[in-house]
XYZ file of C-alpha atoms in Angstrom:
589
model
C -0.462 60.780 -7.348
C -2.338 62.203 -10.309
C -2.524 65.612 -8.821
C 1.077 65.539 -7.562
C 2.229 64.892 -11.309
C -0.351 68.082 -12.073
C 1.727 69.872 -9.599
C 4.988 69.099 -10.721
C 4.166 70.786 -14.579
C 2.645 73.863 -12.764
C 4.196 77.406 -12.481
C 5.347 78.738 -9.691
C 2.867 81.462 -9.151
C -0.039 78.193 -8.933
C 2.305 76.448 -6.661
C 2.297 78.843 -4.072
C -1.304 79.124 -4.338
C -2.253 75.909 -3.934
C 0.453 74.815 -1.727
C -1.741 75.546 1.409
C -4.161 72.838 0.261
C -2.025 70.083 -0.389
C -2.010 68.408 3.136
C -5.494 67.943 2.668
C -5.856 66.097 -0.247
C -2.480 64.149 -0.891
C -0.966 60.988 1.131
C 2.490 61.483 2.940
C 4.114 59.772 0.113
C 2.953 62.402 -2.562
C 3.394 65.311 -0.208
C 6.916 64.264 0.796
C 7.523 63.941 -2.811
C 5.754 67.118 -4.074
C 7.630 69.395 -1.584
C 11.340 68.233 -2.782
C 10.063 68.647 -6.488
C 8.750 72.011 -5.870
C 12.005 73.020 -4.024
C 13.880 71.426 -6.550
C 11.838 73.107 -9.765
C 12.892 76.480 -8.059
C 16.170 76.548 -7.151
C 17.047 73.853 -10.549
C 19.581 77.067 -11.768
C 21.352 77.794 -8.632
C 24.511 75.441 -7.858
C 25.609 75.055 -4.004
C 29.595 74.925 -3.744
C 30.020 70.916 -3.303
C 28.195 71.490 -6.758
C 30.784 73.323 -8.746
C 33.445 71.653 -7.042
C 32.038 68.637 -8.365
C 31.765 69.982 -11.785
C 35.242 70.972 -11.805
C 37.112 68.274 -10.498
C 36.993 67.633 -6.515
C 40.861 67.192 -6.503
C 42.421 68.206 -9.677
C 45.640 70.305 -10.251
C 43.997 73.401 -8.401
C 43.705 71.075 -5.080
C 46.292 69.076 -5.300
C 49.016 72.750 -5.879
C 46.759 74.179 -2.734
C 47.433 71.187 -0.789
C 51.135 71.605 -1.361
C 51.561 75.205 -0.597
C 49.355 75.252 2.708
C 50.731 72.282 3.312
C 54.196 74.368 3.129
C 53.263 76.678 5.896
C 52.466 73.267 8.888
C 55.970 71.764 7.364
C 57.791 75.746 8.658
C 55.661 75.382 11.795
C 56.826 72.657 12.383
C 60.363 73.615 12.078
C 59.717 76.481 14.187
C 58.600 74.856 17.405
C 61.350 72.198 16.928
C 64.020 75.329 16.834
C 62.162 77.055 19.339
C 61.709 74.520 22.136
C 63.950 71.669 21.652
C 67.354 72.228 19.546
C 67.712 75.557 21.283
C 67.347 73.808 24.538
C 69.492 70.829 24.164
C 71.848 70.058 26.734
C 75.637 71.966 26.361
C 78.665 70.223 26.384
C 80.291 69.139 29.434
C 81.738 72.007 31.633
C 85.567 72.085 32.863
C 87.309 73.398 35.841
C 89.272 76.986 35.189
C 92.254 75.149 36.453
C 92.677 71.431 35.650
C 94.506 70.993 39.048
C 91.313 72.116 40.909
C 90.618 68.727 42.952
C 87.193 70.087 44.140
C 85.729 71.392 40.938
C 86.913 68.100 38.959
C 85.625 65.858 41.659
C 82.150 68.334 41.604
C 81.450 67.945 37.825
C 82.090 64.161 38.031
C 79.527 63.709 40.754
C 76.909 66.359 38.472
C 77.171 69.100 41.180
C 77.556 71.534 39.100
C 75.547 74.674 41.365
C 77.560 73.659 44.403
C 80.869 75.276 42.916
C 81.162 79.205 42.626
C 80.642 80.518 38.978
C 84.513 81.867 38.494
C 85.636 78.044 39.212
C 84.215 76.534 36.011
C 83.847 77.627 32.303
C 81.938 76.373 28.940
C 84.416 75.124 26.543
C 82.164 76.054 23.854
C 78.496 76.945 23.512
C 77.707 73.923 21.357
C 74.813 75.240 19.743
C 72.925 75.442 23.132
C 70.763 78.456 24.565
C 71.689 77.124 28.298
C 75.851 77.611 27.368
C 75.364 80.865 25.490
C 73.309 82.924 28.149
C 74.528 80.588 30.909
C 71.098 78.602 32.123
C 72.130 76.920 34.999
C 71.421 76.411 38.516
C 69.387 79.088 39.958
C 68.729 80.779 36.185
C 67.461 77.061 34.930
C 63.645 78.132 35.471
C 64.267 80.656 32.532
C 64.902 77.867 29.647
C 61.287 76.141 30.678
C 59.602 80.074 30.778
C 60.691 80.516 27.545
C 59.325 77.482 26.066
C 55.818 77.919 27.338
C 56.093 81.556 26.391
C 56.468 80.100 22.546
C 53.014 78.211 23.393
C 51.243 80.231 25.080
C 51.753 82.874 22.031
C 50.919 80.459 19.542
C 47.588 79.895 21.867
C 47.176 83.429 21.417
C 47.934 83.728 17.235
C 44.972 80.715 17.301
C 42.730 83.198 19.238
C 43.714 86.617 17.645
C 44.309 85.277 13.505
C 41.853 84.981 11.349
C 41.708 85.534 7.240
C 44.946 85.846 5.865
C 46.693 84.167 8.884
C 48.557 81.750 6.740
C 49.849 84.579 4.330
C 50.711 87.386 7.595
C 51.533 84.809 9.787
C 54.164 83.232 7.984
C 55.968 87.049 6.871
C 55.837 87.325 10.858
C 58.053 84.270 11.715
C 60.389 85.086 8.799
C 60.898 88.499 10.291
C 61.144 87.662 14.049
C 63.044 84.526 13.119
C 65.803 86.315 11.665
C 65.826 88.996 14.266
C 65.672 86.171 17.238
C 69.179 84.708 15.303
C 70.702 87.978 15.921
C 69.388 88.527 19.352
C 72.315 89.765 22.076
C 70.235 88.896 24.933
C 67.872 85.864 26.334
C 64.909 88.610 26.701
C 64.797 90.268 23.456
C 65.457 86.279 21.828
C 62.349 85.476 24.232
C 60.590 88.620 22.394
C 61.152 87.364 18.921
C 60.533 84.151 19.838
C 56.916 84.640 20.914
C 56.471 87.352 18.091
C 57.002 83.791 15.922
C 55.107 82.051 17.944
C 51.649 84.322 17.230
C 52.579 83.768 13.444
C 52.742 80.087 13.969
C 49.379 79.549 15.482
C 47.509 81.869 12.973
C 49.157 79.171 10.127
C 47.497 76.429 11.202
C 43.969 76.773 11.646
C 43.849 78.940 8.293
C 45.850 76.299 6.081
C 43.491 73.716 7.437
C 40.415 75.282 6.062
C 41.968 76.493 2.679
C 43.169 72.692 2.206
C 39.650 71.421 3.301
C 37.255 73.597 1.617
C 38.912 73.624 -1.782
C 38.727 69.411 -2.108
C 35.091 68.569 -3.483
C 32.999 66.436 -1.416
C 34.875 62.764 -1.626
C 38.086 64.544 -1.124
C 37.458 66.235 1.779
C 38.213 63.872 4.543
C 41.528 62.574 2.378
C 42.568 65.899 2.033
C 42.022 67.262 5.796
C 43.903 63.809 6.819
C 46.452 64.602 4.491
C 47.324 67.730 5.717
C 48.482 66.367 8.698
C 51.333 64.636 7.414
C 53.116 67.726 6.069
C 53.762 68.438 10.048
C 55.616 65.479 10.467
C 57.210 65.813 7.024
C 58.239 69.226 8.624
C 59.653 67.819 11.928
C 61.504 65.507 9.897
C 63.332 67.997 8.028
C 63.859 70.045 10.531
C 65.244 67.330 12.703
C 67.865 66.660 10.026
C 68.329 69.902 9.584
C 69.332 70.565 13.104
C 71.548 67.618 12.337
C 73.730 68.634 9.538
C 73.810 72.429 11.091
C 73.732 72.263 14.902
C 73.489 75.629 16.812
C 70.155 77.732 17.647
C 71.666 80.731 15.488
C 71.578 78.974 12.525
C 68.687 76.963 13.105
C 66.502 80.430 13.725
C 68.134 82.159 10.688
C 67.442 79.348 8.211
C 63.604 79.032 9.610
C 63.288 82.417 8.647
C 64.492 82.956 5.237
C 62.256 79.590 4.662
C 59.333 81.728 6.060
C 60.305 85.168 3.827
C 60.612 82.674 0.731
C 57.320 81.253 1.553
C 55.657 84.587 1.238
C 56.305 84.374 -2.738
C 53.477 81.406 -2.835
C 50.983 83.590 -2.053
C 49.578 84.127 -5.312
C 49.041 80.729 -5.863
C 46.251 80.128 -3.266
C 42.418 80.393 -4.022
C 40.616 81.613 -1.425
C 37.558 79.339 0.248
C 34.361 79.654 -1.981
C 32.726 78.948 0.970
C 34.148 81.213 3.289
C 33.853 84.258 1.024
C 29.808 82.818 0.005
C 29.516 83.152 4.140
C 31.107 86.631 4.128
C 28.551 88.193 1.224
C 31.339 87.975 -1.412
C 29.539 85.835 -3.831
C 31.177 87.790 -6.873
C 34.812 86.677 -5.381
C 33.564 83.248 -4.757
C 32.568 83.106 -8.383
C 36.098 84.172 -9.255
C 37.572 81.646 -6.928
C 35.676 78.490 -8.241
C 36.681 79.881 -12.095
C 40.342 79.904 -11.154
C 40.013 76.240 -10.055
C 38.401 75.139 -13.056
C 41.086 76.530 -15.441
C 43.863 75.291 -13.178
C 41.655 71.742 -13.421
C 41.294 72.364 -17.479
C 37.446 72.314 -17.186
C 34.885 75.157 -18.245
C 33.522 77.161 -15.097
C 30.236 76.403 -14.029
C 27.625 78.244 -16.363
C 25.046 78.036 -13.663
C 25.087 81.094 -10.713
C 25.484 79.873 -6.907
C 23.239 79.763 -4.759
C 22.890 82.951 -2.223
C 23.581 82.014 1.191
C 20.839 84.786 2.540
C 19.246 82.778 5.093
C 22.663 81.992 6.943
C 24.148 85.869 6.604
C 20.677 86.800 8.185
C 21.082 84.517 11.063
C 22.396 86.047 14.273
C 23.738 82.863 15.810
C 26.967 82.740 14.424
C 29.675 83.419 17.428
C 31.481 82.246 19.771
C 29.261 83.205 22.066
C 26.001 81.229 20.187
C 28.089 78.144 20.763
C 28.255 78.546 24.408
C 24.732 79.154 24.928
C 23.491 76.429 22.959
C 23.671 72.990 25.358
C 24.548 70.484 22.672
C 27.359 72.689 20.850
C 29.018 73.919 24.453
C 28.475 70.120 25.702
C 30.605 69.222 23.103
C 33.024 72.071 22.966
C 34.050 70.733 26.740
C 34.654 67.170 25.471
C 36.844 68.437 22.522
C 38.565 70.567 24.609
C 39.478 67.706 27.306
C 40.452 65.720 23.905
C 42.809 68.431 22.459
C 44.228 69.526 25.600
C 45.682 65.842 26.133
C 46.692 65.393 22.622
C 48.198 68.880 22.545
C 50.197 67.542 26.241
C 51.135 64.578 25.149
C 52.228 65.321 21.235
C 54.777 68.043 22.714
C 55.743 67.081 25.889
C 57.433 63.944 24.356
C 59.532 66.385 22.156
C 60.563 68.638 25.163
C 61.094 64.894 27.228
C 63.009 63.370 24.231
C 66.713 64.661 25.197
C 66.258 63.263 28.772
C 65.145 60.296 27.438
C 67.930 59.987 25.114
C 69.868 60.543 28.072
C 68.577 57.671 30.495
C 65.813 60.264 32.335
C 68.306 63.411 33.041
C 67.595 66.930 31.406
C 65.043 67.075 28.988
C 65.944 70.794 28.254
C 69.207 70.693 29.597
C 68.723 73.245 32.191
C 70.052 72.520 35.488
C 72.006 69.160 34.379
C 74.543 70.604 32.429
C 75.191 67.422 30.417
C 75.479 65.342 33.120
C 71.753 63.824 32.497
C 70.509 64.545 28.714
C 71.663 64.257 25.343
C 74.041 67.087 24.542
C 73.421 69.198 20.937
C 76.397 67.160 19.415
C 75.182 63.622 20.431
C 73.573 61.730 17.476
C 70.730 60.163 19.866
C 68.423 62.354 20.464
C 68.053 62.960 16.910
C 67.700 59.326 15.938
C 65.254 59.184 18.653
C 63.253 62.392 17.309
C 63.732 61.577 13.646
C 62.253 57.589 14.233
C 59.335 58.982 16.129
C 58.954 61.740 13.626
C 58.802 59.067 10.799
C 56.174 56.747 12.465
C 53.946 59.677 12.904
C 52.775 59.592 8.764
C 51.657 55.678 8.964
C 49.676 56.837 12.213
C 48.051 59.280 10.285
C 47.203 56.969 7.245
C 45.969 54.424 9.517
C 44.150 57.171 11.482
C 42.391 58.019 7.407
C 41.671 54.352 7.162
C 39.800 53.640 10.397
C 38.079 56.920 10.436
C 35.810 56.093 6.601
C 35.259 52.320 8.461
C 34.819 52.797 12.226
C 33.941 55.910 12.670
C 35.590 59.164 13.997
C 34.864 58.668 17.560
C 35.825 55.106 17.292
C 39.284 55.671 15.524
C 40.117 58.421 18.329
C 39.262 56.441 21.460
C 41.622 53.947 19.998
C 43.900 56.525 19.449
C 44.163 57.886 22.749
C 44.173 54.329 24.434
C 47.036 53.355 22.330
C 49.011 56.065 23.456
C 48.017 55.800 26.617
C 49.104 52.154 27.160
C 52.810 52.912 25.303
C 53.260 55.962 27.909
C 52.067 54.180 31.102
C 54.180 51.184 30.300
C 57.427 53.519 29.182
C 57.110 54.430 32.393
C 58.106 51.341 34.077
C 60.753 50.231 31.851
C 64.110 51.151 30.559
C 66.664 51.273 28.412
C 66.286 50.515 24.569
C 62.238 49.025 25.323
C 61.158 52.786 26.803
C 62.694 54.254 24.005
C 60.513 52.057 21.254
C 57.415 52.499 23.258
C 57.533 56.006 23.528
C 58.264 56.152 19.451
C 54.842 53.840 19.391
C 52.925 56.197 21.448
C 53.940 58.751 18.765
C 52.067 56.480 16.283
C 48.663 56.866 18.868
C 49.070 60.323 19.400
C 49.352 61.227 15.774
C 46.553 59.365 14.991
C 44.595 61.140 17.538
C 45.442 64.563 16.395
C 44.703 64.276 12.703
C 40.996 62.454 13.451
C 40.730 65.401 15.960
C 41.027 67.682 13.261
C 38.461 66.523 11.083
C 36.029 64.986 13.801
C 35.900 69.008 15.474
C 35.423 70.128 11.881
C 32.255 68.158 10.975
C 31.229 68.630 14.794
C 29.997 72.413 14.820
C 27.628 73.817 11.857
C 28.616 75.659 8.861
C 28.509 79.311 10.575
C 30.297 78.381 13.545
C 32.677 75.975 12.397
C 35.427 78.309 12.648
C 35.104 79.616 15.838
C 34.769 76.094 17.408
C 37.653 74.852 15.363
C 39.870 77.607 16.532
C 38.576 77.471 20.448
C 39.425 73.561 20.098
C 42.655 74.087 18.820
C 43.323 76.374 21.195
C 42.978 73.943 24.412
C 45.166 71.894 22.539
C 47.856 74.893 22.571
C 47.016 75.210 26.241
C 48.065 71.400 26.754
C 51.402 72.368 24.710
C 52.421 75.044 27.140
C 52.221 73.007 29.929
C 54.906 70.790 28.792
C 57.491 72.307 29.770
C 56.360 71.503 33.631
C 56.978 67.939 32.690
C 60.968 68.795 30.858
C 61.126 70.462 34.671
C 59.946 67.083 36.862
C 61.911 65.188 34.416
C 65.059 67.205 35.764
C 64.335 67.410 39.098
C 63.252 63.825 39.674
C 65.951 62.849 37.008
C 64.064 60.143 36.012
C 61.337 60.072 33.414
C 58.722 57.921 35.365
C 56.014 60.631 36.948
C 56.177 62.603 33.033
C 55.454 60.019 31.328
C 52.653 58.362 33.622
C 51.268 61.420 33.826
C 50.696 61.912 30.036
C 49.672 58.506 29.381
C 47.087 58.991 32.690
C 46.028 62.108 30.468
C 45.498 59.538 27.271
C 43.390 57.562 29.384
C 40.980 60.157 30.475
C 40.794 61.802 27.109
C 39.995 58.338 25.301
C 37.144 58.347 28.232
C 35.771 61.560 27.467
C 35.712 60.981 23.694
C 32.963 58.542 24.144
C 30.846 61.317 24.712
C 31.378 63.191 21.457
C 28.669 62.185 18.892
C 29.814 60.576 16.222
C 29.765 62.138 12.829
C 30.332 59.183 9.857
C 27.436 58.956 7.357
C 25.513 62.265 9.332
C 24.220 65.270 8.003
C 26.816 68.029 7.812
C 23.967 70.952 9.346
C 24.617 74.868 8.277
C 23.410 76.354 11.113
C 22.540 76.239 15.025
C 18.843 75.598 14.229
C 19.677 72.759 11.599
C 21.515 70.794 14.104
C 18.753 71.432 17.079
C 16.326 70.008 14.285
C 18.461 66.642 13.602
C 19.267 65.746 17.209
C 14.852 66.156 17.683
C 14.621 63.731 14.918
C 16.899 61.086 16.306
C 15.717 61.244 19.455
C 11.785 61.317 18.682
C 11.585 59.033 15.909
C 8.464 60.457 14.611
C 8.029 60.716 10.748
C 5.633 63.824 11.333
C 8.624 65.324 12.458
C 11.124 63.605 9.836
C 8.751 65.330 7.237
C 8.740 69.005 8.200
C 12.735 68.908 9.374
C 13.839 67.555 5.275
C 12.125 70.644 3.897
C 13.868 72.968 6.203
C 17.716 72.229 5.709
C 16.985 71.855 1.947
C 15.773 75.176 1.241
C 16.821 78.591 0.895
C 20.704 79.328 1.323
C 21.673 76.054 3.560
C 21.875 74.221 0.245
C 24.364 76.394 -1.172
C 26.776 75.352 1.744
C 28.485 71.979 1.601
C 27.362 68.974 3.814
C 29.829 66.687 5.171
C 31.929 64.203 2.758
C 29.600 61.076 4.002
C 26.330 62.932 4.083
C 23.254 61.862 1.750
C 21.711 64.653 -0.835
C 18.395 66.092 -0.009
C 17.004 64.127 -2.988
C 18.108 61.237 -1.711
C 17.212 61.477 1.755
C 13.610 62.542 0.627
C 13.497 59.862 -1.187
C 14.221 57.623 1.502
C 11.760 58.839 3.965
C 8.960 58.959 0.765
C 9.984 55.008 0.267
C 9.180 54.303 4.189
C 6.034 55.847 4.163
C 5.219 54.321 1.190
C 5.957 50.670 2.684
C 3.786 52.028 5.709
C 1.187 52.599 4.407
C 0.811 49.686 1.565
């Protein structure tokens, strides 16, 4: 112990020359604690980013005015897909015969067969608001109102793939412009066009206004403020649901969505770019710049210390999409979040494209081939009472969802998730009437919660370098679920009942609640900064050996990986050498 004190008051030049001999001559307990002090004398002046967060407030005025406008951009997503795939698509008003004396045509509508009378014996009185009226969606053209809703998805599966930086900025001046341009749209093509052209601006939004909210928040904040997120969706449907209300009609609904988007664009200047992403990127003077702009928004003095350069990670080659499918653990779990996402992705949307039939009593969902004979039409008040209460219990879902997840556990919290929406849907299924309707506003609840602990379980699931590109693959699965939705708004119509959907989503719930049993859990763990970090930790859970608990602390404490942040629940390196020095210490007295 004597020498280790010697140690700790020597330069560095003696350090390194006598670090070779140290083994020999010290007990674990002094060499454990010799190798943190040495690694902590020379990097004392360098701050990592959780650092200067945490000197500047970890959610002050600068986080809690990024929060809001991010937030901004999921709330016009939101309303968006709502006026892409399900106000546009509500069922028109009922059709009448060209001449009221027509025995045939009146006795034809009555009985809902609509395709068996010739198209010059019938007429809309008015559109209604409705794509199917306007461009006349019926009968043997039905198939083109579900094609255009999974076009929407399947672009926004594409803007998760192709966006990247700036996503939320671009992304939203894309659905402003195609948004207004879809509102003026003569024909169902060239409305399809715009409509997917918004549809690649709304999937770059939401990844990208994810990781600006996240990385921003200091440590503590960071699972609060990745929860919180969430809520501005629902906020979004809300709004837009009310919206759709008060101003019925897919013209208005696109041209309003995209002067919201164009006004958005003026909020760019007021968000900070991630520290950490530009630290990762070799733009350390930027990242500087970007944790000074916080602290004056926060009215606290920037950091006088320099960060920490990351150039361990920016010389490590493992850092793609590819690295993650090579490695076993990272692609083992990439397949389990992709099962998860995919049914949350299914089951969140395909109760919005399922909600007019169900307002309905089980006929159209997108009022396609019923005409109004099955569904809610765009002027009846129930399908927006039905959207608007499930909307609202999606926000307690979510704070429940924050609550579980700091207690339980992330896995824990979404396996409960999933089985809780599962059991609503399966039982909706069965029943009727006023008791399908609640349950399928409860599964809502379930499959909220499962999305927003999804979001931060996938975050805190791949390293530092490779976060992104296994958030955005995740996500993307989940789009992939979304776009199959519209199959079910098709059953729904054909079956005109609602029983096969909605077993068929919660069957989905089931096997995704299943699945998630398998993803490692991530409370109270090590947040690792690279592909080698997190190969090093699963070796030390599994082998139990202090040898190798020894050598692995000195390795994700040194060079650049401290200058990236470790999870919100994950010990320092001080700490955690100071556990494993206080074990050996017990060991060997």
């Amino acid at each position: 112990m004597q020498l280790g004190n010697q140690y700790r008051l020597a330069d560095g030049q003696l350090a390194d020359r006598i670090s070779p001999f140290l083994p020999l001559v010290l007990s674990p307990y002094a060499l454990a604690k010799v190798r943190w002090q040495g690694d902590h004398v020379k990097r004392a002046s360098l701050l990592s980013v959780d650092d200067a967060l945490t000197l500047t407030k970890e959610f002050g005025r600068a986080q809690q005015l990024q929060l809001l406008v991010v937030g901004t951009a999921w709330a016009l997503g939101a309303l968006q897909t709502l006026a892409a795939v399900v106000f546009s698509t509500l069922s028109p008003p009922q059709p009448e015969c060209v001449k009221g004396d027509d025995e045939v045509c009146t006795k034809a509508l009555a009985a809902g067969q609509l395709c068996s009378l010739p198209r010059e014996a019938w007429h809309w009185p008015s559109t209604g608001g409705s794509l199917v009226a306007e461009f006349d969606l019926v009968c043997s053209r039905s198939w083109v109102l579900y094609l255009q809703s999974s076009a929407f998805f399947i672009a926004v599966l594409a803007g998760c793939v192709l966006w990247q930086a700036g996503s939320e900025r671009y992304g939203a001046l894309l659905c402003g412009l195609s948004s207004l341009l879809a509102s003026t749209a003569p024909s169902l093509w060239m409305y399809v066009a715009f409509r997917c052209a918004s549809g690649l601006g709304v999937g770059g939004m939401g990844v990208a206004a994810y990781a600006l909210a996240a990385d921003l928040a200091g440590p503590s904040w960071r699972s609060f403020t990745g929860l919180l997120i969430n809520c501005f969706f629902s906020v979004g449907c809300c709004l837009a649901t009310l919206l759709a209300w008060w101003v019925p009609g897919w013209r208005s609904l696109a041209f309003i969505g995209g002067l919201a988007c164009l006004a958005y664009t003026g909020s760019w200047s007021l968000i900070i770019e991630s520290p950490l992403w530009l630290l990762l990127k070799a733009r350390k003077g930027e990242a500087t710049a970007a944790l000074a702009a916080v602290a004056l928004a926060n009215g606290c003095r920037p950091p006088e210390h320099p960060l920490a350069d990351p150039t361990a990670l920016l010389g490590n080659t493992q850092r793609g999409l590819r690295d993650v499918l090579a490695s076993s653990r990272l692609r083992r779990r990439l397949v389990l979040l992709a099962a998860a996402w995919f049914a949350a992705g299914a089951g969140y949307f395909g109760l919005m494209l399922l909600a007019d039939g169900l307002s309905g009593g089980g006929g159209s969902s997108s009022g396609g081939g019923a005409a109004g004979t099955g569904g809610s039409t765009a002027g009846d008040d129930s399908v927006y009472i039905n959207l608007l209460s499930g909307f609202a219990y999606e926000v307690p879902g979510i704070a429940a969802a924050g609550l579980a997840a700091e207690r339980a556990g992330r896995k824990a919290t979404g396996v409960a998730a999933f089985l809780q929406a599962g059991v609503c849907l399966v039982v909706s299924a069965v029943v009727g009437g006023t008791a399908r309707r609640a349950l399928v506003v409860a599964a809502r609840f379930g499959l909220a919660a499962a999305y927003a602990t999804l979001f931060l379980h996938t975050a805190e699931l791949f390293p530092a370098v490779v976060r992104e590109q296994g958030l955005g693959a995740s996500n993307a699965f989940g789009r992939a679920g979304a776009a199959l939705t519209p199959l079910f708004a098709f059953l729904q119509h054909q079956l005109r009942r609602s029983f096969v959907p909605l077993l068929v989503l919660g069957c989905l719930c089931f096997g995704a609640a299943v699945l998630s049993l398998g993803i490692p859990e991530t409370l109270n763990e090590q947040y690792p900064d690279t592909i080698q970090d997190l190969n090093i930790q699963e070796q030390m859970k599994r082998k139990k050996s202090w040898r190798l608990a020894l050598a692995g602390w000195s390795v994700p404490g040194t060079g650049a990986g401290a200058a990236l942040r470790p999870s919100s629940s994950s010990a320092s390196l001080p700490q955690r050498t100071a556990s494993v020095a206080s074990q050996l210490e017990a060991r060997n007295a």
